[in-house]
Amino acid sequence: MQYMVGIDVGGTNIVCGLVNERYELVGKLKRPTEAALGVDHVLDKIANMIGELFVQFEADRTRLLAVGAGIPGFIDPERGVSIFASNLKWHNVDVSGRLNAKVGVPVFIDNDVRMYVYGEAMSGAGRGAGVVHGVTIGTGLAAATVVQGELYYGSGFMAGELGHIAIPGETTPCGCGLTGCLETVVSATGIVRQAKQALERGRESLLRGPYERGELSAADVSQAYDEGDALAIEIMEYTGQVLGTGLSYSISLLSPDVIVIGGGGAMAGDRLLKPVRETLSRSVYHGYLERLTIRQGELIDDGGVIGSAAFAKSRAEKLRQTGEGII
Ligand SMILES: [Zn+2]
């Protein structure tokens, strides 16, 4: 049995998982990232966690094939460099090279969303499908596409910024510098913003309680939806329609077999997917829809770790076959 270690490097926590060659998670460890203590501190911590995984879960360290790490922000996966990660304060960090020197096996990195979608494509809701398009809905919205087991990058590794297409009629400033981007509506942040704006205009709603306590969340909107709250239903309907419009572009360009919805937004389930499907039935050529399945992610918590491990396995095998690749 060979092993990979998959790592999800977040702004708050690092999760390291020991994954076997069947993409099963053997065990995982979670530690605070402590990015403020510097890149060396974070990379040393990851190297120590990798060592601990093999001790704690009683696996043979000599069977470690490769390490994969999903990192937020802009990544050059060919060179293994984190170009810019705002919440880690990383600029041009040679993660693959520096971590390889500490752990002695090839290290492959990519953007955290691409790693998650790769995990769903290889071992989750998209397994067995040829073209898998994945969308994660959290504080923002991002997307990635796996074509026959390979991530599609586009020029400059930029493919998948679906969150930043302009939605007609929307004017909210976006973190990217544009206004009215899709993720200003379709995200936990966007759902809460829509609710707050309606409440500030005086709308009556079950959401007023959590709003006045200063703790209104997207989960509250889901709960109010289930209780028949008119404002919550309107927000979910509109958010689903906007997501449907975004996906209609993806579908026409990519003709995916499966669309996987991941991130915290996947928890909204049919509250969001029902208006998505209605929008698609009106705005996409039926030939696409006959082939297409839209599913919630299966690997919500572990997708980043399993995806990073699967990505590392794929890259390491390619490196072994061709002598090309990273490290
Ligand atoms: Zn934007």
PDB file of C-alpha atoms in Angstrom, residues 103-267:
ATOM      1  CA  VAL A 103      10.148  15.819   3.935  1.00  0.00           C
ATOM      2  CA  GLY A 104      12.221  14.132   1.202  1.00  0.00           C
ATOM      3  CA  VAL A 105       9.382  13.278  -1.208  1.00  0.00           C
ATOM      4  CA  PRO A 106       7.903  15.288  -4.107  1.00  0.00           C
ATOM      5  CA  VAL A 107       5.524  18.057  -2.982  1.00  0.00           C
ATOM      6  CA  PHE A 108       2.829  19.393  -5.307  1.00  0.00           C
ATOM      7  CA  ILE A 109       0.639  22.397  -4.603  1.00  0.00           C
ATOM      8  CA  ASP A 110      -2.399  24.016  -6.132  1.00  0.00           C
ATOM      9  CA  ASN A 111      -5.199  26.392  -5.274  1.00  0.00           C
ATOM     10  CA  ASP A 112      -7.458  25.038  -2.489  1.00  0.00           C
ATOM     11  CA  VAL A 113     -10.611  25.194  -4.636  1.00  0.00           C
ATOM     12  CA  ARG A 114      -8.993  23.225  -7.463  1.00  0.00           C
ATOM     13  CA  MET A 115      -7.820  20.614  -4.935  1.00  0.00           C
ATOM     14  CA  TYR A 116     -11.345  20.278  -3.519  1.00  0.00           C
ATOM     15  CA  VAL A 117     -12.901  19.893  -6.977  1.00  0.00           C
ATOM     16  CA  TYR A 118     -10.197  17.405  -7.967  1.00  0.00           C
ATOM     17  CA  GLY A 119     -11.080  15.350  -4.870  1.00  0.00           C
ATOM     18  CA  GLU A 120     -14.787  15.348  -5.762  1.00  0.00           C
ATOM     19  CA  ALA A 121     -13.939  14.397  -9.360  1.00  0.00           C
ATOM     20  CA  MET A 122     -11.668  11.493  -8.424  1.00  0.00           C
ATOM     21  CA  SER A 123     -13.328  10.149  -5.309  1.00  0.00           C
ATOM     22  CA  GLY A 124     -16.542  12.035  -4.522  1.00  0.00           C
ATOM     23  CA  ALA A 125     -19.709  13.261  -6.237  1.00  0.00           C
ATOM     24  CA  GLY A 126     -18.043  13.368  -9.671  1.00  0.00           C
ATOM     25  CA  ARG A 127     -16.211  10.045  -9.653  1.00  0.00           C
ATOM     26  CA  GLY A 128     -16.422   8.151 -12.910  1.00  0.00           C
ATOM     27  CA  ALA A 129     -17.569  11.234 -14.868  1.00  0.00           C
ATOM     28  CA  GLY A 130     -15.582  12.628 -17.800  1.00  0.00           C
ATOM     29  CA  VAL A 131     -16.048  16.355 -17.247  1.00  0.00           C
ATOM     30  CA  VAL A 132     -16.645  17.594 -13.715  1.00  0.00           C
ATOM     31  CA  HIS A 133     -17.265  21.277 -12.989  1.00  0.00           C
ATOM     32  CA  GLY A 134     -17.146  22.149  -9.309  1.00  0.00           C
ATOM     33  CA  VAL A 135     -18.294  25.327  -7.608  1.00  0.00           C
ATOM     34  CA  THR A 136     -17.531  26.155  -3.984  1.00  0.00           C
ATOM     35  CA  ILE A 137     -19.784  28.601  -2.200  1.00  0.00           C
ATOM     36  CA  GLY A 138     -18.385  30.017   1.024  1.00  0.00           C
ATOM     37  CA  THR A 139     -17.381  33.563   1.914  1.00  0.00           C
ATOM     38  CA  GLY A 140     -16.877  33.880  -1.864  1.00  0.00           C
ATOM     39  CA  LEU A 141     -17.525  31.702  -4.899  1.00  0.00           C
ATOM     40  CA  ALA A 142     -14.935  29.878  -6.966  1.00  0.00           C
ATOM     41  CA  ALA A 143     -14.933  27.139  -9.565  1.00  0.00           C
ATOM     42  CA  ALA A 144     -12.675  24.574 -11.173  1.00  0.00           C
ATOM     43  CA  THR A 145     -13.005  21.958 -13.894  1.00  0.00           C
ATOM     44  CA  VAL A 146     -11.575  18.463 -14.213  1.00  0.00           C
ATOM     45  CA  VAL A 147     -11.487  17.006 -17.727  1.00  0.00           C
ATOM     46  CA  GLN A 148     -10.784  13.246 -17.949  1.00  0.00           C
ATOM     47  CA  GLY A 149      -8.883  13.270 -14.653  1.00  0.00           C
ATOM     48  CA  GLU A 150      -6.892  16.467 -15.350  1.00  0.00           C
ATOM     49  CA  LEU A 151      -7.540  19.948 -14.010  1.00  0.00           C
ATOM     50  CA  TYR A 152      -8.184  22.556 -16.672  1.00  0.00           C
ATOM     51  CA  TYR A 153      -6.083  25.649 -15.941  1.00  0.00           C
ATOM     52  CA  GLY A 154      -6.478  28.074 -18.819  1.00  0.00           C
ATOM     53  CA  SER A 155      -3.819  30.656 -19.555  1.00  0.00           C
ATOM     54  CA  GLY A 156      -1.936  31.844 -16.456  1.00  0.00           C
ATOM     55  CA  PHE A 157      -3.760  29.220 -14.303  1.00  0.00           C
ATOM     56  CA  MET A 158      -6.694  31.656 -14.251  1.00  0.00           C
ATOM     57  CA  ALA A 159      -9.600  29.452 -15.425  1.00  0.00           C
ATOM     58  CA  GLY A 160     -12.558  29.241 -13.074  1.00  0.00           C
ATOM     59  CA  GLU A 161     -13.086  32.780 -11.752  1.00  0.00           C
ATOM     60  CA  LEU A 162     -16.824  32.337 -12.162  1.00  0.00           C
ATOM     61  CA  GLY A 163     -17.397  34.410  -9.012  1.00  0.00           C
ATOM     62  CA  HIS A 164     -16.302  37.553 -10.822  1.00  0.00           C
ATOM     63  CA  ILE A 165     -18.609  37.706 -13.808  1.00  0.00           C
ATOM     64  CA  ALA A 166     -20.857  40.783 -13.744  1.00  0.00           C
ATOM     65  CA  ILE A 167     -24.542  40.241 -12.950  1.00  0.00           C
ATOM     66  CA  PRO A 168     -26.860  42.780 -14.623  1.00  0.00           C
ATOM     67  CA  GLY A 169     -28.576  45.065 -12.120  1.00  0.00           C
ATOM     68  CA  GLU A 170     -26.124  44.301  -9.295  1.00  0.00           C
ATOM     69  CA  THR A 171     -23.999  47.180  -8.004  1.00  0.00           C
ATOM     70  CA  THR A 172     -22.324  45.912  -4.816  1.00  0.00           C
ATOM     71  CA  PRO A 173     -18.550  46.526  -4.825  1.00  0.00           C
ATOM     72  CA  CYS A 174     -16.547  43.290  -4.927  1.00  0.00           C
ATOM     73  CA  GLY A 175     -13.171  42.557  -3.328  1.00  0.00           C
ATOM     74  CA  CYS A 176     -11.722  42.071  -6.835  1.00  0.00           C
ATOM     75  CA  GLY A 177     -12.234  45.762  -7.699  1.00  0.00           C
ATOM     76  CA  LEU A 178     -15.238  45.260  -9.982  1.00  0.00           C
ATOM     77  CA  THR A 179     -18.874  45.803  -8.998  1.00  0.00           C
ATOM     78  CA  GLY A 180     -21.888  43.501  -9.129  1.00  0.00           C
ATOM     79  CA  CYS A 181     -19.884  40.287  -9.339  1.00  0.00           C
ATOM     80  CA  LEU A 182     -21.701  36.968  -9.032  1.00  0.00           C
ATOM     81  CA  GLU A 183     -20.078  36.260  -5.643  1.00  0.00           C
ATOM     82  CA  THR A 184     -21.487  39.486  -4.194  1.00  0.00           C
ATOM     83  CA  VAL A 185     -24.844  37.638  -4.431  1.00  0.00           C
ATOM     84  CA  VAL A 186     -24.006  33.914  -4.388  1.00  0.00           C
ATOM     85  CA  SER A 187     -21.938  33.470  -1.226  1.00  0.00           C
ATOM     86  CA  ALA A 188     -22.592  33.351   2.507  1.00  0.00           C
ATOM     87  CA  THR A 189     -21.539  37.006   2.572  1.00  0.00           C
ATOM     88  CA  GLY A 190     -23.900  37.845  -0.300  1.00  0.00           C
ATOM     89  CA  ILE A 191     -26.872  36.080   1.271  1.00  0.00           C
ATOM     90  CA  VAL A 192     -26.351  37.910   4.573  1.00  0.00           C
ATOM     91  CA  ARG A 193     -25.923  41.241   2.735  1.00  0.00           C
ATOM     92  CA  GLN A 194     -29.201  40.781   0.869  1.00  0.00           C
ATOM     93  CA  ALA A 195     -30.980  40.025   4.149  1.00  0.00           C
ATOM     94  CA  LYS A 196     -29.452  43.010   5.969  1.00  0.00           C
ATOM     95  CA  GLN A 197     -30.360  45.427   3.170  1.00  0.00           C
ATOM     96  CA  ALA A 198     -33.977  44.247   3.145  1.00  0.00           C
ATOM     97  CA  LEU A 199     -34.220  44.490   6.961  1.00  0.00           C
ATOM     98  CA  GLU A 200     -32.731  47.978   6.880  1.00  0.00           C
ATOM     99  CA  ARG A 201     -35.458  48.938   4.400  1.00  0.00           C
ATOM    100  CA  GLY A 202     -37.959  47.791   7.061  1.00  0.00           C
ATOM    101  CA  ARG A 203     -38.958  44.339   5.775  1.00  0.00           C
ATOM    102  CA  GLU A 204     -40.626  42.163   8.390  1.00  0.00           C
ATOM    103  CA  SER A 205     -38.942  38.809   8.748  1.00  0.00           C
ATOM    104  CA  LEU A 206     -37.911  36.088  11.199  1.00  0.00           C
ATOM    105  CA  LEU A 207     -34.368  37.239  10.367  1.00  0.00           C
ATOM    106  CA  ARG A 208     -34.848  40.469  12.345  1.00  0.00           C
ATOM    107  CA  GLY A 209     -34.066  38.692  15.645  1.00  0.00           C
ATOM    108  CA  PRO A 210     -30.614  37.371  14.686  1.00  0.00           C
ATOM    109  CA  TYR A 211     -29.935  40.645  12.798  1.00  0.00           C
ATOM    110  CA  GLU A 212     -30.622  42.772  15.896  1.00  0.00           C
ATOM    111  CA  ARG A 213     -28.454  40.476  18.005  1.00  0.00           C
ATOM    112  CA  GLY A 214     -25.663  41.099  15.442  1.00  0.00           C
ATOM    113  CA  GLU A 215     -25.326  37.432  14.565  1.00  0.00           C
ATOM    114  CA  LEU A 216     -27.215  37.025  11.293  1.00  0.00           C
ATOM    115  CA  SER A 217     -25.720  34.198   9.195  1.00  0.00           C
ATOM    116  CA  ALA A 218     -26.508  32.406   5.934  1.00  0.00           C
ATOM    117  CA  ALA A 219     -27.598  29.394   8.030  1.00  0.00           C
ATOM    118  CA  ASP A 220     -30.271  31.624   9.642  1.00  0.00           C
ATOM    119  CA  VAL A 221     -31.593  32.410   6.158  1.00  0.00           C
ATOM    120  CA  SER A 222     -31.835  28.661   5.408  1.00  0.00           C
ATOM    121  CA  GLN A 223     -33.646  28.084   8.700  1.00  0.00           C
ATOM    122  CA  ALA A 224     -36.082  30.960   8.117  1.00  0.00           C
ATOM    123  CA  TYR A 225     -36.711  29.566   4.604  1.00  0.00           C
ATOM    124  CA  ASP A 226     -37.751  26.259   6.180  1.00  0.00           C
ATOM    125  CA  GLU A 227     -40.134  28.145   8.473  1.00  0.00           C
ATOM    126  CA  GLY A 228     -41.802  29.745   5.451  1.00  0.00           C
ATOM    127  CA  ASP A 229     -40.357  33.238   5.906  1.00  0.00           C
ATOM    128  CA  ALA A 230     -41.166  35.272   2.784  1.00  0.00           C
ATOM    129  CA  LEU A 231     -37.928  37.305   2.801  1.00  0.00           C
ATOM    130  CA  ALA A 232     -35.758  34.210   3.235  1.00  0.00           C
ATOM    131  CA  ILE A 233     -37.577  32.469   0.381  1.00  0.00           C
ATOM    132  CA  GLU A 234     -37.100  35.540  -1.871  1.00  0.00           C
ATOM    133  CA  ILE A 235     -33.363  35.667  -1.069  1.00  0.00           C
ATOM    134  CA  MET A 236     -32.811  31.963  -1.740  1.00  0.00           C
ATOM    135  CA  GLU A 237     -34.834  32.160  -4.972  1.00  0.00           C
ATOM    136  CA  TYR A 238     -32.878  35.145  -6.246  1.00  0.00           C
ATOM    137  CA  THR A 239     -29.517  33.698  -5.162  1.00  0.00           C
ATOM    138  CA  GLY A 240     -30.353  30.419  -6.931  1.00  0.00           C
ATOM    139  CA  GLN A 241     -31.405  32.294 -10.085  1.00  0.00           C
ATOM    140  CA  VAL A 242     -28.114  34.217 -10.148  1.00  0.00           C
ATOM    141  CA  LEU A 243     -26.131  31.002  -9.582  1.00  0.00           C
ATOM    142  CA  GLY A 244     -28.159  29.396 -12.379  1.00  0.00           C
ATOM    143  CA  THR A 245     -27.249  32.273 -14.712  1.00  0.00           C
ATOM    144  CA  GLY A 246     -23.553  31.841 -13.871  1.00  0.00           C
ATOM    145  CA  LEU A 247     -23.711  28.085 -14.372  1.00  0.00           C
ATOM    146  CA  SER A 248     -25.515  28.525 -17.701  1.00  0.00           C
ATOM    147  CA  TYR A 249     -22.287  30.100 -19.025  1.00  0.00           C
ATOM    148  CA  SER A 250     -20.171  27.274 -17.602  1.00  0.00           C
ATOM    149  CA  ILE A 251     -22.472  24.629 -19.070  1.00  0.00           C
ATOM    150  CA  SER A 252     -22.497  26.128 -22.558  1.00  0.00           C
ATOM    151  CA  LEU A 253     -18.688  26.410 -22.564  1.00  0.00           C
ATOM    152  CA  LEU A 254     -17.772  23.117 -20.892  1.00  0.00           C
ATOM    153  CA  SER A 255     -20.716  20.718 -21.367  1.00  0.00           C
ATOM    154  CA  PRO A 256     -19.993  19.034 -18.022  1.00  0.00           C
ATOM    155  CA  ASP A 257     -21.329  15.595 -17.083  1.00  0.00           C
ATOM    156  CA  VAL A 258     -21.534  16.587 -13.424  1.00  0.00           C
ATOM    157  CA  ILE A 259     -21.647  19.904 -11.586  1.00  0.00           C
ATOM    158  CA  VAL A 260     -20.652  19.547  -7.932  1.00  0.00           C
ATOM    159  CA  ILE A 261     -21.716  22.236  -5.482  1.00  0.00           C
ATOM    160  CA  GLY A 262     -19.354  22.395  -2.494  1.00  0.00           C
ATOM    161  CA  GLY A 263     -18.396  24.677   0.364  1.00  0.00           C
ATOM    162  CA  GLY A 264     -20.735  25.785   3.140  1.00  0.00           C
ATOM    163  CA  GLY A 265     -23.278  26.891   0.508  1.00  0.00           C
ATOM    164  CA  ALA A 266     -23.843  23.248  -0.432  1.00  0.00           C
ATOM    165  CA  MET A 267     -25.692  22.938   2.878  1.00  0.00           C
TER     166      MET A 267
END
